[in-house]
Amino acid sequence: MKRVELLAPAGDLDRLKLALIYGADAVYIGGKEMSLRSHASNFTLEDIDEAVKFAHNLNKKVYVTCNMIMHNEDKKQALEYLRALKKCQVDGIITSSLDLINLNNKFVGNEMHISTQLSTLNEEAIKYYQQFKITRVVLGRECSIKEIKEITAHTPVEIEVFIHGGMCSSYSGKCMLSNVMTLRDANRGGCAHSCRWKYFLYNDQRKINKKNEYFAMSSKDLCAIRYIPALIKAGVASLKIEGRMKSYNYLASIISAYRKCIDDYYAKKKLNFKYYYELMSYGENRLTGHGFLNGEVTPNEQLFVLNDEFKNAGDFIGIVRGYDDKNGLADIEIKNKIVQGEEYLKISPGQKPKKFKLLALYFEKKAVGSYTIAKNIVQIKTHERFKPYDIIHARKLKIN
Ligand code: SF4
């Protein structure tokens, strides 16, 4: 039986490499042309070429999202772009445009996937899409596992489902809140997350927010780690993490947790959810729920009250960019304040997080007591060895 694919997002080439190194089997990205995430740092064709070579070298895959809505005048550019992607040997194109699929099928021949933007929730819709020779459908996040199982049983097409990340209060992308309130178009990747803003709630002109509590119309993020065995048994082909704008720290933590859970499942090991949650906690900064997966969506899945939603700010200290084995010095790209003498955690692909003490800290070859300026590179000396893309974290180790 084919193993399920762990699919991660990447906003740029560097994060794509990190996602694959931390255990994603495939990565989805947006090109500079025709991508939905207009604010994500999207990939040029040169980047896509390099990304595909990097991924294929590791026997992994790259899918490109093309979710823009085409006007007549976009047709020529779309065709050129599809041809360029074919030349880069991308493994699939994710789109909600049936016209783009037609264009591709007539003239180019890339593998095409139906995007979650089409909110596919039933097998009839998939049967309809099959005439377009699509090879995969990304289901809407609003399907339960029972429904997913029924769908996979009745279709030869691969099914991809979301397992982690942001949920829409509306069916994905079918919401005008952001457009109306900020002129930022959710259907073109510009969503300002207006549903997550802090609101006062009135009933008959009487304010009913409790003191120091704000109302939101938002959902909690999805976390499906407990449902991984059920989703694999349901015949899902690909498990997708949401968020092409997410940080290195988030990607490293969330991918590590799901990678370990999936590998433990196939190795028939006892699943250690406490450990998986701990791994995720280094990167997750929103409250999570099970979304629609067990069919019952309760107020518990919503985020009606916004107070202490965000955690972890300042915990992501830096990312390792190089290691000098001879002198035992690691180059760290700084994200938050680092202090000599403090204890930190090293998060490494496929390893248990490990604590270490920062023995010495250098900026431009001079010893310093602390350093704060983000994106600059410092050197650290510790008893640990490091590899590029290891993450330095400020949280205390809870795992035994
Ligand atoms: S504002 Fe909220 S509900 Fe609307 S598209 Fe954005 S995330 Fe979805």
PDB file of N, CA, C and O in Angstrom, residues 219-244:
ATOM      1  N   SER A 219     -12.384  30.945  13.689  1.00  0.00           N
ATOM      2  CA  SER A 219     -12.286  29.544  14.117  1.00  0.00           C
ATOM      3  C   SER A 219     -10.907  29.336  14.731  1.00  0.00           C
ATOM      4  O   SER A 219      -9.965  30.032  14.386  1.00  0.00           O
ATOM      5  N   LYS A 220     -10.826  28.333  15.591  1.00  0.00           N
ATOM      6  CA  LYS A 220      -9.489  27.904  16.024  1.00  0.00           C
ATOM      7  C   LYS A 220      -8.793  27.267  14.825  1.00  0.00           C
ATOM      8  O   LYS A 220      -9.452  26.799  13.896  1.00  0.00           O
ATOM      9  N   ASP A 221      -7.476  27.213  14.855  1.00  0.00           N
ATOM     10  CA  ASP A 221      -6.740  26.509  13.803  1.00  0.00           C
ATOM     11  C   ASP A 221      -7.041  25.006  13.905  1.00  0.00           C
ATOM     12  O   ASP A 221      -7.427  24.511  14.964  1.00  0.00           O
ATOM     13  N   LEU A 222      -6.791  24.321  12.806  1.00  0.00           N
ATOM     14  CA  LEU A 222      -6.983  22.873  12.779  1.00  0.00           C
ATOM     15  C   LEU A 222      -5.714  22.171  13.276  1.00  0.00           C
ATOM     16  O   LEU A 222      -4.603  22.554  12.893  1.00  0.00           O
ATOM     17  N   CYS A 223      -5.897  21.151  14.107  1.00  0.00           N
ATOM     18  CA  CYS A 223      -4.793  20.259  14.469  1.00  0.00           C
ATOM     19  C   CYS A 223      -5.334  18.834  14.433  1.00  0.00           C
ATOM     20  O   CYS A 223      -6.168  18.463  15.258  1.00  0.00           O
ATOM     21  N   ALA A 224      -4.857  18.026  13.463  1.00  0.00           N
ATOM     22  CA  ALA A 224      -5.440  16.693  13.254  1.00  0.00           C
ATOM     23  C   ALA A 224      -4.506  15.574  13.683  1.00  0.00           C
ATOM     24  O   ALA A 224      -4.669  14.440  13.241  1.00  0.00           O
ATOM     25  N   ILE A 225      -3.558  15.873  14.557  1.00  0.00           N
ATOM     26  CA  ILE A 225      -2.553  14.845  14.868  1.00  0.00           C
ATOM     27  C   ILE A 225      -3.212  13.571  15.406  1.00  0.00           C
ATOM     28  O   ILE A 225      -2.813  12.468  15.060  1.00  0.00           O
ATOM     29  N   ARG A 226      -4.273  13.713  16.207  1.00  0.00           N
ATOM     30  CA  ARG A 226      -4.931  12.520  16.772  1.00  0.00           C
ATOM     31  C   ARG A 226      -5.698  11.739  15.705  1.00  0.00           C
ATOM     32  O   ARG A 226      -6.099  10.601  15.921  1.00  0.00           O
ATOM     33  N   TYR A 227      -5.939  12.371  14.563  1.00  0.00           N
ATOM     34  CA  TYR A 227      -6.753  11.738  13.516  1.00  0.00           C
ATOM     35  C   TYR A 227      -5.884  11.142  12.397  1.00  0.00           C
ATOM     36  O   TYR A 227      -6.415  10.661  11.409  1.00  0.00           O
ATOM     37  N   ILE A 228      -4.569  11.200  12.561  1.00  0.00           N
ATOM     38  CA  ILE A 228      -3.691  10.698  11.486  1.00  0.00           C
ATOM     39  C   ILE A 228      -3.963   9.223  11.165  1.00  0.00           C
ATOM     40  O   ILE A 228      -4.145   8.876   9.990  1.00  0.00           O
ATOM     41  N   PRO A 229      -4.027   8.331  12.176  1.00  0.00           N
ATOM     42  CA  PRO A 229      -4.311   6.929  11.818  1.00  0.00           C
ATOM     43  C   PRO A 229      -5.637   6.789  11.078  1.00  0.00           C
ATOM     44  O   PRO A 229      -5.727   6.082  10.076  1.00  0.00           O
ATOM     45  N   ALA A 230      -6.675   7.495  11.541  1.00  0.00           N
ATOM     46  CA  ALA A 230      -7.998   7.385  10.898  1.00  0.00           C
ATOM     47  C   ALA A 230      -7.945   7.917   9.464  1.00  0.00           C
ATOM     48  O   ALA A 230      -8.565   7.345   8.564  1.00  0.00           O
ATOM     49  N   LEU A 231      -7.202   8.984   9.236  1.00  0.00           N
ATOM     50  CA  LEU A 231      -7.125   9.549   7.877  1.00  0.00           C
ATOM     51  C   LEU A 231      -6.354   8.616   6.945  1.00  0.00           C
ATOM     52  O   LEU A 231      -6.706   8.455   5.776  1.00  0.00           O
ATOM     53  N   ILE A 232      -5.300   7.988   7.470  1.00  0.00           N
ATOM     54  CA  ILE A 232      -4.547   7.034   6.635  1.00  0.00           C
ATOM     55  C   ILE A 232      -5.462   5.855   6.297  1.00  0.00           C
ATOM     56  O   ILE A 232      -5.568   5.436   5.138  1.00  0.00           O
ATOM     57  N   LYS A 233      -6.160   5.348   7.328  1.00  0.00           N
ATOM     58  CA  LYS A 233      -7.076   4.207   7.081  1.00  0.00           C
ATOM     59  C   LYS A 233      -8.207   4.597   6.135  1.00  0.00           C
ATOM     60  O   LYS A 233      -8.749   3.753   5.424  1.00  0.00           O
ATOM     61  N   ALA A 234      -8.566   5.874   6.114  1.00  0.00           N
ATOM     62  CA  ALA A 234      -9.647   6.324   5.228  1.00  0.00           C
ATOM     63  C   ALA A 234      -9.193   6.401   3.770  1.00  0.00           C
ATOM     64  O   ALA A 234      -9.988   6.706   2.885  1.00  0.00           O
ATOM     65  N   GLY A 235      -7.926   6.139   3.515  1.00  0.00           N
ATOM     66  CA  GLY A 235      -7.447   6.081   2.130  1.00  0.00           C
ATOM     67  C   GLY A 235      -7.006   7.409   1.545  1.00  0.00           C
ATOM     68  O   GLY A 235      -6.900   7.557   0.326  1.00  0.00           O
ATOM     69  N   VAL A 236      -6.724   8.379   2.424  1.00  0.00           N
ATOM     70  CA  VAL A 236      -6.251   9.684   1.949  1.00  0.00           C
ATOM     71  C   VAL A 236      -4.834   9.537   1.364  1.00  0.00           C
ATOM     72  O   VAL A 236      -4.016   8.787   1.894  1.00  0.00           O
ATOM     73  N   ALA A 237      -4.566  10.233   0.266  1.00  0.00           N
ATOM     74  CA  ALA A 237      -3.242  10.129  -0.377  1.00  0.00           C
ATOM     75  C   ALA A 237      -2.261  11.144   0.186  1.00  0.00           C
ATOM     76  O   ALA A 237      -1.054  10.905   0.228  1.00  0.00           O
ATOM     77  N   SER A 238      -2.782  12.311   0.601  1.00  0.00           N
ATOM     78  CA  SER A 238      -1.864  13.376   1.004  1.00  0.00           C
ATOM     79  C   SER A 238      -2.438  14.167   2.188  1.00  0.00           C
ATOM     80  O   SER A 238      -3.619  14.520   2.192  1.00  0.00           O
ATOM     81  N   LEU A 239      -1.579  14.432   3.165  1.00  0.00           N
ATOM     82  CA  LEU A 239      -1.960  15.166   4.373  1.00  0.00           C
ATOM     83  C   LEU A 239      -1.282  16.528   4.312  1.00  0.00           C
ATOM     84  O   LEU A 239      -0.053  16.615   4.295  1.00  0.00           O
ATOM     85  N   LYS A 240      -2.094  17.566   4.304  1.00  0.00           N
ATOM     86  CA  LYS A 240      -1.571  18.892   3.973  1.00  0.00           C
ATOM     87  C   LYS A 240      -1.537  19.844   5.170  1.00  0.00           C
ATOM     88  O   LYS A 240      -2.541  20.010   5.879  1.00  0.00           O
ATOM     89  N   ILE A 241      -0.400  20.493   5.348  1.00  0.00           N
ATOM     90  CA  ILE A 241      -0.263  21.540   6.363  1.00  0.00           C
ATOM     91  C   ILE A 241      -0.510  22.878   5.680  1.00  0.00           C
ATOM     92  O   ILE A 241       0.022  23.120   4.593  1.00  0.00           O
ATOM     93  N   GLU A 242      -1.293  23.732   6.315  1.00  0.00           N
ATOM     94  CA  GLU A 242      -1.641  25.033   5.715  1.00  0.00           C
ATOM     95  C   GLU A 242      -0.572  26.072   6.062  1.00  0.00           C
ATOM     96  O   GLU A 242       0.094  25.963   7.088  1.00  0.00           O
ATOM     97  N   GLY A 243      -0.409  27.099   5.213  1.00  0.00           N
ATOM     98  CA  GLY A 243       0.348  28.267   5.640  1.00  0.00           C
ATOM     99  C   GLY A 243       1.624  28.597   4.894  1.00  0.00           C
ATOM    100  O   GLY A 243       2.707  28.397   5.436  1.00  0.00           O
ATOM    101  N   ARG A 244       1.475  29.146   3.672  1.00  0.00           N
ATOM    102  CA  ARG A 244       2.687  29.494   2.926  1.00  0.00           C
ATOM    103  C   ARG A 244       3.373  30.734   3.472  1.00  0.00           C
ATOM    104  O   ARG A 244       4.428  31.118   2.987  1.00  0.00           O
TER     105      ARG A 244
END
